[in-house]
Coordinates of C-alpha atoms in Angstrom, one line a residue:
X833 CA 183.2 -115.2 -65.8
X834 CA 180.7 -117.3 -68.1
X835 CA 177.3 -116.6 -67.8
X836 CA 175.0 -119.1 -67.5
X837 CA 171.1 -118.6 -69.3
X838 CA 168.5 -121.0 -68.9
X839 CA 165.0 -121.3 -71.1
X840 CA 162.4 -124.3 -70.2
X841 CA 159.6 -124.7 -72.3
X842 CA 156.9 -127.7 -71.9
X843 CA 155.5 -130.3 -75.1
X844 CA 152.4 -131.8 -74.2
X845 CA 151.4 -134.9 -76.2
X846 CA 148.1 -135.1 -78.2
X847 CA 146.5 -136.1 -81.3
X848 CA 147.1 -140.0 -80.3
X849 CA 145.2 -141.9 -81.8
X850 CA 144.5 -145.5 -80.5
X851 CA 145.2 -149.4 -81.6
X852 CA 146.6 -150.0 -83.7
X853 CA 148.2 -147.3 -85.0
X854 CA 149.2 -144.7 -82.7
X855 CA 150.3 -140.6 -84.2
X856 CA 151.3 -138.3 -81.3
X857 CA 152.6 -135.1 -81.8
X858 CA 154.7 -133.2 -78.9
X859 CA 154.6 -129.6 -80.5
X860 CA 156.6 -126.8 -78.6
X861 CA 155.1 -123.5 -76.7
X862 CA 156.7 -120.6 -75.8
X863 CA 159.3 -120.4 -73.7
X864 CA 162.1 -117.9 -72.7
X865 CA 166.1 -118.9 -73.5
X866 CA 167.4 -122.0 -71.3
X867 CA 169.1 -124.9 -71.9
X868 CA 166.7 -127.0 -68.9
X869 CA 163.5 -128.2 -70.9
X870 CA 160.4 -129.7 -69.5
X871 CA 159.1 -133.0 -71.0
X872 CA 155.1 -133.9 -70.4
X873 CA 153.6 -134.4 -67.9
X874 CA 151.8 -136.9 -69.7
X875 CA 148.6 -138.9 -68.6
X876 CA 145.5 -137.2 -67.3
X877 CA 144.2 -134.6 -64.9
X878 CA 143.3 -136.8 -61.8
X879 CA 145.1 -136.4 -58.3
X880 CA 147.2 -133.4 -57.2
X881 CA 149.9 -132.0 -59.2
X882 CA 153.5 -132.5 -58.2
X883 CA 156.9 -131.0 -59.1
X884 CA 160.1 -132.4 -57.9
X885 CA 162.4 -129.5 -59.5
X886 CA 165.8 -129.6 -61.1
X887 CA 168.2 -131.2 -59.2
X888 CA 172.1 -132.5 -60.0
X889 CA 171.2 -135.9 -60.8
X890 CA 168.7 -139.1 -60.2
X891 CA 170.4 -142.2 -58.4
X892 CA 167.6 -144.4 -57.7
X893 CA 163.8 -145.1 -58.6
X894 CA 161.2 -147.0 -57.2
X895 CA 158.3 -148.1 -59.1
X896 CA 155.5 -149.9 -57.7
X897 CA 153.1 -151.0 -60.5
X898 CA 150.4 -153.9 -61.1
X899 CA 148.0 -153.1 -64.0
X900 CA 148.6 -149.4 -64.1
X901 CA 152.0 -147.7 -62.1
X902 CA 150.8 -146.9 -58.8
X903 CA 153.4 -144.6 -57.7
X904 CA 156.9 -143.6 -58.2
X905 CA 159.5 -142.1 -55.7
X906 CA 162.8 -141.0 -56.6
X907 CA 166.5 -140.5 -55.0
X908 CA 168.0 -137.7 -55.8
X909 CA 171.5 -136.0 -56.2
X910 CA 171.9 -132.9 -54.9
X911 CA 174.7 -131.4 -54.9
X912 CA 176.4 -134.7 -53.7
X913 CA 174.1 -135.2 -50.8
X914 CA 171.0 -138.1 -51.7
X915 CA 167.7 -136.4 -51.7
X916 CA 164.3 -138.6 -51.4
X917 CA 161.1 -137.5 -53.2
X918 CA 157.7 -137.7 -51.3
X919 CA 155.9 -141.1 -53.2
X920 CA 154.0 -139.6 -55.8
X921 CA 150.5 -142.0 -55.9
X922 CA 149.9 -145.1 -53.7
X923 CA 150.7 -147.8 -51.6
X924 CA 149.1 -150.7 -54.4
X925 CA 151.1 -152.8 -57.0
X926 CA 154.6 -154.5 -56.6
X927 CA 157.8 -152.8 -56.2
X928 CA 160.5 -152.4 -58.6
X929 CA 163.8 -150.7 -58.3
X930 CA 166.1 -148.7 -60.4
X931 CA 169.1 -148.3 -59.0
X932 CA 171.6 -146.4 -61.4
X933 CA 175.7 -146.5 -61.4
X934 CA 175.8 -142.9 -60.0
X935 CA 177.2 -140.6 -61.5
X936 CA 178.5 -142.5 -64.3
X937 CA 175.4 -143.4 -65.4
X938 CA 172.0 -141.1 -65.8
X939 CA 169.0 -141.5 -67.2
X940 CA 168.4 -140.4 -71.1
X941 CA 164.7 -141.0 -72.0
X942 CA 161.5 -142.7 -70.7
X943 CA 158.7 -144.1 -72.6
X944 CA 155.5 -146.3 -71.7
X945 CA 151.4 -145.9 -71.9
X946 CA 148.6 -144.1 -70.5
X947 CA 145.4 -145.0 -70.6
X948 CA 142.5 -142.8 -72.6
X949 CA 139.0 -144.7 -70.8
X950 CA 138.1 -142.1 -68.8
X951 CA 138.8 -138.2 -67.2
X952 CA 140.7 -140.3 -64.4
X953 CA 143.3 -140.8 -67.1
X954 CA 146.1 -142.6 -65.5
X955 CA 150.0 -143.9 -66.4
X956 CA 150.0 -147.9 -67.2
X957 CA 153.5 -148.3 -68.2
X958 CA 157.5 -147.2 -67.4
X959 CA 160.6 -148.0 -69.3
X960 CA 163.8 -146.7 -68.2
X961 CA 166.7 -145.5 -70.4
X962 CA 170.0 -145.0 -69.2
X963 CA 173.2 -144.3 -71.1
X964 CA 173.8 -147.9 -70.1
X965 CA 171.4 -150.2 -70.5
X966 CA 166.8 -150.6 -70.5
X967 CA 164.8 -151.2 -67.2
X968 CA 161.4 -152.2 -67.6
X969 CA 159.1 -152.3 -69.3
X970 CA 157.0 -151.9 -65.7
X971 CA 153.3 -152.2 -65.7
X972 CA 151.0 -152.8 -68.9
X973 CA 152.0 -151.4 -72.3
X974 CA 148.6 -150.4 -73.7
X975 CA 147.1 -147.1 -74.5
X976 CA 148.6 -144.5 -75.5
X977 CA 152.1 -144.3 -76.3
X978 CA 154.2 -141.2 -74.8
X979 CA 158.2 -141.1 -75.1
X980 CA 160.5 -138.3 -73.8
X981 CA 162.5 -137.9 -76.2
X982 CA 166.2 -139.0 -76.3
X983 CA 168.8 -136.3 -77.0
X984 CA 172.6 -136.9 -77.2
X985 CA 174.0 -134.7 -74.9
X986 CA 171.9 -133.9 -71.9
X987 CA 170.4 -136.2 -69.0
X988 CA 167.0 -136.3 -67.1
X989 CA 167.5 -134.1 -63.9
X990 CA 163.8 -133.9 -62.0
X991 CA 160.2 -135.3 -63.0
X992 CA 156.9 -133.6 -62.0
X993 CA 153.3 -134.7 -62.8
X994 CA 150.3 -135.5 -61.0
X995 CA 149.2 -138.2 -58.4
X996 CA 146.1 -139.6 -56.2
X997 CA 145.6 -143.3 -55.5
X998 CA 147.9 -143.7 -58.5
X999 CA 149.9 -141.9 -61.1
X1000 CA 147.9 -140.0 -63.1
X1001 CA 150.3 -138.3 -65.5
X1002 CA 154.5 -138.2 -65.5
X1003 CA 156.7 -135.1 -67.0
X1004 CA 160.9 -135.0 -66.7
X1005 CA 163.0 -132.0 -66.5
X1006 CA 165.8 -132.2 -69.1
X1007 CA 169.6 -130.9 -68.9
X1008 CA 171.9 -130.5 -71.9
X1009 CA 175.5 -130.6 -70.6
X1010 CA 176.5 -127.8 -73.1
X1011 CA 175.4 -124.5 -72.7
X1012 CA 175.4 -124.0 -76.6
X1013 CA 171.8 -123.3 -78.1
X1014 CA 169.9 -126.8 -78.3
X1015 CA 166.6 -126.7 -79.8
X1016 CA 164.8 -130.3 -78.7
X1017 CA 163.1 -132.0 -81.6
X1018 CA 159.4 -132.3 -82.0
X1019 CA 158.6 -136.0 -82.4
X1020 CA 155.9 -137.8 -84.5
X1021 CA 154.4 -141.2 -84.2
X1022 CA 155.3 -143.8 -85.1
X1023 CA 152.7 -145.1 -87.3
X1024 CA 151.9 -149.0 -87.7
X1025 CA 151.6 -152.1 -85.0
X1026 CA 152.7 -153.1 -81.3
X1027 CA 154.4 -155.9 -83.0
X1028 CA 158.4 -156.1 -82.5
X1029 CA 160.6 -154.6 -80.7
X1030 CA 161.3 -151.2 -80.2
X1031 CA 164.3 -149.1 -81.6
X1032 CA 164.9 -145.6 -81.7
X1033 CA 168.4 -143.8 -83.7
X1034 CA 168.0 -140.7 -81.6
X1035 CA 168.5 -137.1 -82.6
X1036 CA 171.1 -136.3 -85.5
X1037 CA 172.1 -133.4 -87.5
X1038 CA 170.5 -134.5 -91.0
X1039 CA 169.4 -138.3 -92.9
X1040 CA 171.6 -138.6 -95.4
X1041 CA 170.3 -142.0 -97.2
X1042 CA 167.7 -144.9 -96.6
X1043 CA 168.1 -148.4 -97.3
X1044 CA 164.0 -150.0 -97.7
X1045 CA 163.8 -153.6 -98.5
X1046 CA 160.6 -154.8 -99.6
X1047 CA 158.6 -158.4 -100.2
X1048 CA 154.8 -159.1 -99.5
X1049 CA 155.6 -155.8 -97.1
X1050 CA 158.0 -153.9 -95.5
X1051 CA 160.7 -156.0 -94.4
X1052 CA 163.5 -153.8 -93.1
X1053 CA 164.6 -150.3 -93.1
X1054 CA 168.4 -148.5 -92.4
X1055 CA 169.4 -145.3 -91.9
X1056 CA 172.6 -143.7 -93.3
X1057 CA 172.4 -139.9 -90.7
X1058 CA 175.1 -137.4 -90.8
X1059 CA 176.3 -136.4 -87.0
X1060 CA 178.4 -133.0 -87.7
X1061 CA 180.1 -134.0 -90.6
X1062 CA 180.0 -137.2 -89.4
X1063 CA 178.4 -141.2 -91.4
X1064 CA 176.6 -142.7 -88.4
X1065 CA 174.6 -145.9 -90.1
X1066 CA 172.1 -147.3 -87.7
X1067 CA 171.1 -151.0 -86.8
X1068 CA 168.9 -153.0 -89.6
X1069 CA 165.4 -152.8 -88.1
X1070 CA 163.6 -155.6 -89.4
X1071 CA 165.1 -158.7 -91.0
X1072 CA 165.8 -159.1 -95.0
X1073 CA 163.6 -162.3 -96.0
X1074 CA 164.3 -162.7 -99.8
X1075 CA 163.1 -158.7 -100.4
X1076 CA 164.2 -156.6 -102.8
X1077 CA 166.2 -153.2 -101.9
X1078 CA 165.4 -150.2 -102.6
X1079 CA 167.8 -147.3 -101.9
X1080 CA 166.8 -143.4 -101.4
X1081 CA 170.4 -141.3 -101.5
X1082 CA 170.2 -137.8 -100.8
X1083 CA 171.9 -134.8 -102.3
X1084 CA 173.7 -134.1 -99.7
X1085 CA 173.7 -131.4 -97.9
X1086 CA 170.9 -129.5 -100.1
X1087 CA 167.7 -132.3 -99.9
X1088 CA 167.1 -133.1 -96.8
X1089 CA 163.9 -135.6 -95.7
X1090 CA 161.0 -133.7 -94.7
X1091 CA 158.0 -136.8 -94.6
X1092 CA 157.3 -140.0 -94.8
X1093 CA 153.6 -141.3 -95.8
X1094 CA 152.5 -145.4 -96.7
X1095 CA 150.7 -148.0 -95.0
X1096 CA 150.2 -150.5 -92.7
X1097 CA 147.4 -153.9 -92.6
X1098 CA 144.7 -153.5 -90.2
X1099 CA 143.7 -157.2 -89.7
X1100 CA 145.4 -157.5 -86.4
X1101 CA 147.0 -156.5 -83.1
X1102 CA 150.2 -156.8 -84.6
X1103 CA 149.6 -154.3 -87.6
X1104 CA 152.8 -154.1 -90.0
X1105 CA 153.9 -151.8 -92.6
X1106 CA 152.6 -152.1 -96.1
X1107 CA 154.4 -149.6 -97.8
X1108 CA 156.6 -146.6 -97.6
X1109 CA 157.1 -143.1 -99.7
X1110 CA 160.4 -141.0 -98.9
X1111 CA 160.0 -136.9 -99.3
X1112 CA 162.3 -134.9 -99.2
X1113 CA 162.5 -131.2 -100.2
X1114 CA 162.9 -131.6 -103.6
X1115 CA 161.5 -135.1 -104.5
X1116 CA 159.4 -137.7 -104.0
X1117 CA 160.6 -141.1 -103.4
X1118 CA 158.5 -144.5 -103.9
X1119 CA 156.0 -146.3 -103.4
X1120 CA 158.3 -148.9 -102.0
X1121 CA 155.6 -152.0 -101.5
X1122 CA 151.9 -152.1 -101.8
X1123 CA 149.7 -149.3 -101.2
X1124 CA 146.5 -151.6 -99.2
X1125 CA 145.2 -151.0 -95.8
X1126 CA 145.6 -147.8 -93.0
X1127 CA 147.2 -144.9 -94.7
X1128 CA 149.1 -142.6 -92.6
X1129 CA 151.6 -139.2 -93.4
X1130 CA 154.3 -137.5 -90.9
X1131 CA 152.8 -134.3 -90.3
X1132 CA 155.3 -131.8 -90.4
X1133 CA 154.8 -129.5 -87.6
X1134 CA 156.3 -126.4 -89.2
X1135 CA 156.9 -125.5 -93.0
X1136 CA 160.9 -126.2 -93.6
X1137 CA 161.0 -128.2 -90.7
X1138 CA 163.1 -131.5 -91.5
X1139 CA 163.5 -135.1 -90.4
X1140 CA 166.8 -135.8 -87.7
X1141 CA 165.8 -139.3 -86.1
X1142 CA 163.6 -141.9 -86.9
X1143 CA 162.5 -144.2 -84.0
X1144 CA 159.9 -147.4 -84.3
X1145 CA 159.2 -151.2 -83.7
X1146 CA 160.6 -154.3 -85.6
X1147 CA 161.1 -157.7 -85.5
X1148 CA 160.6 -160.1 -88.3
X1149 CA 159.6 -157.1 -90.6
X1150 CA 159.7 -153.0 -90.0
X1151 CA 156.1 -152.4 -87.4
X1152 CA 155.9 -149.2 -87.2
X1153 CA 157.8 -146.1 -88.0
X1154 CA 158.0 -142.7 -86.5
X1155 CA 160.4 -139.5 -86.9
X1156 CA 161.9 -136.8 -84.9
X1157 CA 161.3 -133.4 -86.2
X1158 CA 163.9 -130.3 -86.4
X1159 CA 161.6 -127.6 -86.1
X1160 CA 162.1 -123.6 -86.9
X1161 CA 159.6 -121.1 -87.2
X1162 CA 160.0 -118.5 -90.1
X1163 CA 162.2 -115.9 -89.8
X1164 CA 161.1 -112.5 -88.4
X1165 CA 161.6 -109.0 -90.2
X1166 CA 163.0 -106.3 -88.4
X1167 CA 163.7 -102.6 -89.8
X1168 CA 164.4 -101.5 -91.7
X1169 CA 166.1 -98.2 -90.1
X1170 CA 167.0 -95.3 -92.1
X1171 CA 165.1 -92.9 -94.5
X1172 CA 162.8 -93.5 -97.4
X1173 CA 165.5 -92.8 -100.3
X1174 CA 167.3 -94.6 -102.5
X1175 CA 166.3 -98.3 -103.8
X1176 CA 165.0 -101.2 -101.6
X1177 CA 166.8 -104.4 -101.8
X1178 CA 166.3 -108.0 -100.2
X1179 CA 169.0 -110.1 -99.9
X1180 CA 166.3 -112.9 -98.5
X1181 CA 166.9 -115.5 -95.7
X1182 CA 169.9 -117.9 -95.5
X1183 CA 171.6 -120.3 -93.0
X1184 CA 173.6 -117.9 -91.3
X1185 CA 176.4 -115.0 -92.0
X1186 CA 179.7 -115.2 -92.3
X1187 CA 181.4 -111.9 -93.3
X1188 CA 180.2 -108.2 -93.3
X1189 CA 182.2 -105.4 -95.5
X1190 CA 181.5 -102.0 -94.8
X1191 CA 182.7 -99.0 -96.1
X1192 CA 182.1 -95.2 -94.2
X1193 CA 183.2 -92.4 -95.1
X1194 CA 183.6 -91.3 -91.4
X1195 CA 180.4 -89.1 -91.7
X1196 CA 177.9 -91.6 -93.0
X1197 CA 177.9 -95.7 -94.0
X1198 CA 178.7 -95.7 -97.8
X1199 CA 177.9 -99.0 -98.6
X1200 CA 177.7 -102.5 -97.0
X1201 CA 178.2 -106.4 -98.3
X1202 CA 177.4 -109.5 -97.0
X1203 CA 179.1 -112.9 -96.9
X1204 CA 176.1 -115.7 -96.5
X1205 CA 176.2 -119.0 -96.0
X1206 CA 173.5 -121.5 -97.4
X1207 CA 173.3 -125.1 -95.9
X1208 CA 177.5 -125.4 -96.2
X1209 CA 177.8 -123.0 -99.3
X1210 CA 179.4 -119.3 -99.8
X1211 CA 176.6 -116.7 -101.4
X1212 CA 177.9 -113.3 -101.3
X1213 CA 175.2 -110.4 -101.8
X1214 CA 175.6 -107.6 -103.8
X1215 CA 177.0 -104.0 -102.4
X1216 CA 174.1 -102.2 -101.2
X1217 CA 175.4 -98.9 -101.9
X1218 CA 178.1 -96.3 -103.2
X1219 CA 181.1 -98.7 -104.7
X1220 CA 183.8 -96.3 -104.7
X1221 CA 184.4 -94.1 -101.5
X1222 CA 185.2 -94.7 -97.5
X1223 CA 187.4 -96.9 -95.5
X1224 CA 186.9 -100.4 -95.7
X1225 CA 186.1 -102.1 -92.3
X1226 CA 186.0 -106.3 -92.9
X1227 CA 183.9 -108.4 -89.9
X1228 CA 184.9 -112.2 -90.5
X1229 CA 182.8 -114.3 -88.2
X1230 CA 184.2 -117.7 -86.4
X1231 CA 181.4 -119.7 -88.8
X1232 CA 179.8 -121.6 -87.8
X1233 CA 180.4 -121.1 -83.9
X1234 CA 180.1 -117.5 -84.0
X1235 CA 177.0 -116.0 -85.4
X1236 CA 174.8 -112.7 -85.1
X1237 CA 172.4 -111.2 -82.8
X1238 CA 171.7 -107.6 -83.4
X1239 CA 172.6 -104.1 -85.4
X1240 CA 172.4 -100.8 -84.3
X1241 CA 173.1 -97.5 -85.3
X1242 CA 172.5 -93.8 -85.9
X1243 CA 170.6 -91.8 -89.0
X1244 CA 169.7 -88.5 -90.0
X1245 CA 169.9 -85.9 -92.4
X1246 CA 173.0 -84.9 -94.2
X1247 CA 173.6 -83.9 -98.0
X1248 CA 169.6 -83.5 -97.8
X1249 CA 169.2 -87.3 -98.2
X1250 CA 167.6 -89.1 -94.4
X1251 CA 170.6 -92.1 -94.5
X1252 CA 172.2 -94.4 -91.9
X1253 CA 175.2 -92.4 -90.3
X1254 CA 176.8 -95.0 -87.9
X1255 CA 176.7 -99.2 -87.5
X1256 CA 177.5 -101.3 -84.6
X1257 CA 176.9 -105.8 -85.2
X1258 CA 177.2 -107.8 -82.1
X1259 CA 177.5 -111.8 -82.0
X1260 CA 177.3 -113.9 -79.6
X1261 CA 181.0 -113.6 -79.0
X1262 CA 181.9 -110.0 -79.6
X1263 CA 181.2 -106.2 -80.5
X1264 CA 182.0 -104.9 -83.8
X1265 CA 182.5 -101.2 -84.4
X1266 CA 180.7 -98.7 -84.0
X1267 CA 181.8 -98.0 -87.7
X1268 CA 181.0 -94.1 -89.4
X1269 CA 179.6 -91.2 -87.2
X1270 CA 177.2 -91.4 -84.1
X1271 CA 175.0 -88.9 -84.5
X1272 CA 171.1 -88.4 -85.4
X1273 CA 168.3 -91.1 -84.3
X1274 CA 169.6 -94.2 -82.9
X1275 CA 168.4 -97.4 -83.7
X1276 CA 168.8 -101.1 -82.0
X1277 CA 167.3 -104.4 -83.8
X1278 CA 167.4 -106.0 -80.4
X1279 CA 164.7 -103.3 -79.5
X1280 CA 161.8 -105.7 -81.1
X1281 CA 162.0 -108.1 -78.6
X1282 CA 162.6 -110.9 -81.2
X1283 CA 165.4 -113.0 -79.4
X1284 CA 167.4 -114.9 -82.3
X1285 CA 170.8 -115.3 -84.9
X1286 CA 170.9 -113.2 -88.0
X1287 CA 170.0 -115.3 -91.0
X1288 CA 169.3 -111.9 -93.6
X1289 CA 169.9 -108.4 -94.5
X1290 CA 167.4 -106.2 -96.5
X1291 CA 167.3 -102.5 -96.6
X1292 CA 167.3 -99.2 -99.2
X1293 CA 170.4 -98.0 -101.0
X1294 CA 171.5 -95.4 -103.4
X1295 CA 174.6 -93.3 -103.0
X1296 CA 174.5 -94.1 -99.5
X1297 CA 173.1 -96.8 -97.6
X1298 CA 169.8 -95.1 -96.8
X1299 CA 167.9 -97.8 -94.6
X1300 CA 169.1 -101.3 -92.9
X1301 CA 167.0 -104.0 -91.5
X1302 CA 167.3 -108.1 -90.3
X1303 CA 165.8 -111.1 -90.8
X1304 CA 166.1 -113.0 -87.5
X1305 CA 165.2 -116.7 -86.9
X1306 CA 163.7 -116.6 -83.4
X1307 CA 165.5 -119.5 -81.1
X1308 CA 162.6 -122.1 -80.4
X1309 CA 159.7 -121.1 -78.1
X1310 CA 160.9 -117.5 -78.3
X1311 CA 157.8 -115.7 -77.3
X1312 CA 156.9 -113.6 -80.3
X1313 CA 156.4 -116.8 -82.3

């Protein structure tokens, strides 16, 4: 029987800055391994706070809104039975109502405004995304901008937030309908104007190449992403008015886009982009236009994080421009195990491993090999050990679907040398061995409390495999980040 884990972890919003260019910054906390994550609540502190839960599915909302949104009540699905919410804020404002194709279509993302005059800090502005079709916008779009942001393959399944004589502040649960690991992006901006339209390409695995086009500023911009293996080329967001093109191709899969910096005028409401500069990993990019007015820069929110999804405004040129964030903390050292003998060797971090050849002798572990893989390429690592004695025992993972969560083992004295005797790997699938002789000290990587795949190995070697340790990227949020 499949069992079902769950982690939620919250993003608040801050760092906005106001008209008329706004930066926000949703960076994650810790949180425990789930696949239901908490969006917001953004807004202020005012009124009462309120929490609706998780629940199967949202059929209806009702909005009443004026100048700022003065409440919000929802309908529920709960387990096939309709479920109202108390109204969360008050009785003012005019009413609007949601009412979704249940349950063929859900909601994906919201996004609107919050006002920043005072502690009584309160929500100005919905807009409702479905998998279908835009409702809204409902109230006024000023202040500043909050988004939840919109991932592929999940649906919004609660809200919570806080509420008085209106709504003060507005969070969602979010469900992904795949139990795999998904690690919600951190999202950033976008920089510029209110001008335009909004647009917004969503979460993918990687950008694979950018298409600028340039004239007295930044007319357009189009995106070339990879979705698993996949070309997905987004809509042209802007217009091409006599510009010139300018096009940033990436060595794919190795450079990947990390930031984006330029400019945007400052003479107006409706502020527009000036100039951009691509980076990626290994190169700059640009300028592409002229380098006059506001400068701005995508802060990346961790080192090695990289660029999935770019979202921003357009119409007759490109407005504003923002980007969604894959972001991993560094990978955490564990071990090694073992005795002090022999050489120490590092076979670093990598993407992920594929195979694992170990040799024992039936009395201790002779020597050990690994297969790595490095954004889509084979790098084998050297044998950490005696070459030419034991039994050859080969562990070929399912790559990339199958990966690894822990070692363990046994070591202690024999031959006078301190040296691992016995090795057991798990993965998220299966048990491997134990391989060699269980007897001495016993040792568990999982012990550290550091919740994560395998990316590394390191250790000491000689005649024997002496010592053995991991490098394990921690899944997002874990809590010794």
């Amino acid at each position: 029987m499949a069992i079902y884990t769950h982690a939620i972890f919250r993003w608040f919003a801050h760092n906005s800055s106001f008209f008329p260019c706004r930066q926000s910054i949703y960076p994650r906390v810790p949180y425990m391994a789930y696949n239901l994550v908490t969006f917001g609540p953004f807004g202020g502190h005012g009124g009462n706070p309120w929490d609706d839960g998780r629940k199967t599915g949202i059929r209806q909302l009702i909005i009443r809104s004026g100048i700022v949104i003065d409440s919000i009540q929802i309908e529920y699905d709960q387990n096939g039975a309709s479920e109202w919410s108390q109204r969360h804020g008050g009785n003012g404002g005019g009413e609007n109502k949601v009412l979704l194709d249940y349950p063929s279509e859900y909601i994906r993302s919201i996004w609107g405004y919050h006002s920043s005059d005072s502690a009584l800090d309160t929500v100005q502005s919905l807009t409702i995304e479905s998998n279908i079709r835009t409702y809204g916008p409902f109230g006024t779009q000023k202040g500043k901008y909050f988004k939840f942001p919109t991932i592929s393959d999940g649906k919004i399944v609660g809200f919570l937030g806080r509420s008085g004589s209106y709504l003060n502040s507005f969070g969602s649960y979010f469900e992904s309908f795949s139990n795999t690991y998904q690690q919600p992006p951190t999202i950033v901006g976008p920089f510029g104007g209110y001008g335009g339209d909004q647009w917004d390409d969503g979460v993918h695995t990687t950008v694979k190449q950018i298409i600028i086009n340039v004239g007295v500023m930044v007319n357009s911009i189009q995106i070339e992403y990879d979705q698993n293996g996949q070309s997905i080329w987004s809509n042209k967001h802007g217009e091409t008015i006599g510009g010139a093109n300018h096009m940033v191709k990436f060595d794919y899969p190795d450079e990947f886009l990390v930031s984006i910096s330029g400019y945007y005028s400052s003479e107006t409401a409706f502020a527009s982009l000036q100039s951009l500069t691509i980076h990626s990993n290994e190169k700059t990019y640009g300028p592409f236009g002229t380098e006059v007015g506001n400068h701005f820069t995508f802060p990346a929110p961790y080192a090695g994080s990289k660029i999935i999804g770019l979202h921003g405004r357009s119409g007759s040129h490109l407005d504003a421009i923002g980007a969604y964030y894959l972001s991993r903390p560094s990978p955490v050292s564990v071990g090694p195990f073992g005795g002090p003998g022999g050489d120490e060797w590092d076979d670093g971090k990598h993407s992920g491993v594929k195979q694992v050849i170990i040799y024992s002798d039936g009395l201790v572990i002779v020597s050990i090999q690994f297969e790595y893989d490095d954004n889509g390429k084979s790098k084998w690592s050297e044998k950490h050990g005696n070459l030419q004695r034991g039994t050859k025992h080969t562990i070929t993972l399912d790559y990339p679907d199958e990966y690894l969560l822990s070692i363990s083992g046994h070591y202690s004295t024999i031959y006078n040398l301190l040296v691992v005797r016995s090795l057991e790997i798990k993965s998220n699938k299966k048990t491997y061995g134990p391989f060699g002789n269980r007897q001495g000290q016993s040792f568990d990587s999982s012990s550290s409390q550091t919740t994560g795949k395998i990316v590394g190995f390191h250790g000491r070697s000689g005649d024997f495999v002496d010592a053995i340790g991991v490098y394990v990227q921690p899944f997002a949020g874990a809590s010794n980040i």
